[in-house]
Amino acid sequence: MPEQTKLLASALSPGPNALSGKSLSVTGLRKSYGGTTVVDGVDMEIAAGEFVTFLGASGSGKTTTLMMLAGFTEPDSGGISVDGRDITRLNPGKRDFGFVFQQYLLFPHMTVAENVAFPLQLRGVSKAEIRRRVGETLEAAGLSKFAGRKPRELSGGQQQRVALCRVLVYRPPIVLMDEPLGALDKKLRDQMQTEIKSIQRELGLTVIYVTHDQEEALVLSDRIAIMKDGRIEQFDTPRALFERPRTPFVADFLGAANFLTGKTEDGGADDCTRVRLDTGGVLTARSHPCVPGQSVRAAVRPGKLRLVGAGEGCCSGTVETAVYVGSLTRITVRLDGAAPGTQPLRIETAIVPPRPGERVCVTADPEDVSVFAATDGG
Ligand SMILES: Nc1ncnc2c1ncn2[C@@H]1O[C@H](COP(=O)(O)OP(=O)(O)O)[C@@H](O)[C@H]1O
Ligand SMILES: [Mg+2]
């Protein structure tokens, strides 16, 4: 953990476990605007001290969900509770959540110190205590020398750090963040991600974070809720989302999957892990609930397709392109028998790559092959 962050965390933490997060439970949360459902039945259990991220495209309902948790937007139906206590209709000020938004929402007419003091004033903390805690927090964040400045006299990163101090100074057990780093450049964003994660871990805070940036979600989160059209497609650890996507949408959203259409074969003993591809050839998937003879789509990540010698139950094809991108080479392969107009397979390989025009044979380990019913959208 960077020295500055360690200081900030220790200044805010008056003793061991003094600042631990709370658990949050959400059931059947719904919201419509003018007949359009924008949040469509969100259920989730978030443990105390967990870092959870809503990840999804613009318009998928992330902000609306967060605003309902915060109490700024009233749900049409559903319930929210914190450590088992129902807070669905509690007004935002009484929830004691912290919020950090993309627009820092610092008060422009107030100094840095006044901004950080504001939430303590709201909570009726004594003047002397406010002075002490604001001083400590700014000191720990490396912002003491800016205490008397106005926000416009600070850089974007400094402003965002002030916004974070202003939330952490009153020690909320649950912090909600909506694209807080969206306005920062890449380098600063990486640095702030590390800081946020360190503070969250050190203090045991529960954080619910919103972003449309996959990498950011993967770096920060214990679990990620993939949102689509107001619903959670899957709520899981980053690894489970990659290795066990439950829908074609999730398989494709994280890391771009290759989809191969075919039919499951009847292997007897309820085994239909062998998929006979429409192009010819067979791909063996990991075990999954299935019906023999069912039309399916098999999904495999570009990094999980392997090039092997012909005749090993693999799918033959011809290399179309091979582009070296540093540590690996991106190859596209057109399978023999592929219908015109279909996408070639995308493969990433670290071995000496074949050249365009070369004949290859493609396979994958069963563990890396997910199978979905052909009727599953996404
Ligand atoms: N106050 C509102 N009135 C009408 N429509 C809204 C309102 N807030 C959000 N929406 C709509 O709800 C959908 C989800 O929005 P939002 O939750 O902001 O998505 P995200 O944060 O994932 O980009 C969008 O189509 C948006 O236009
Ligand atoms: Mg949003």
Coordinates of N, CA and C and ligand atoms in Angstrom, one line a residue, residues 57-59 61-64 178-179 210, ligand 2:
A57 N -23.1 -1.5 -19.7 CA -23.1 -0.4 -20.7 C -23.9 0.7 -20.1
S58 N -23.8 1.9 -20.8 CA -24.5 3.1 -20.5 C -26.0 2.8 -20.7
G59 N -26.8 3.1 -19.7 CA -28.3 2.9 -19.8 C -28.8 1.6 -19.2
G61 N -28.9 0.7 -16.2 CA -29.6 0.8 -14.9 C -28.8 0.9 -13.7
K62 N -27.5 1.1 -13.9 CA -26.5 1.1 -12.7 C -26.8 2.3 -11.8
T63 N -26.8 3.5 -12.4 CA -27.0 4.7 -11.5 C -28.4 4.6 -10.8
T64 N -29.4 4.2 -11.5 CA -30.7 4.2 -10.9 C -30.7 3.2 -9.7
D178 N -20.2 6.3 -7.8 CA -20.7 6.2 -9.2 C -19.7 6.8 -10.1
E179 N -19.0 6.0 -10.9 CA -18.0 6.4 -11.8 C -17.1 7.5 -11.3
V210 N -19.9 1.8 -9.1 CA -20.5 1.7 -10.5 C -19.4 2.1 -11.5
Ligands
MG2 MG -24.7 6.0 -14.7

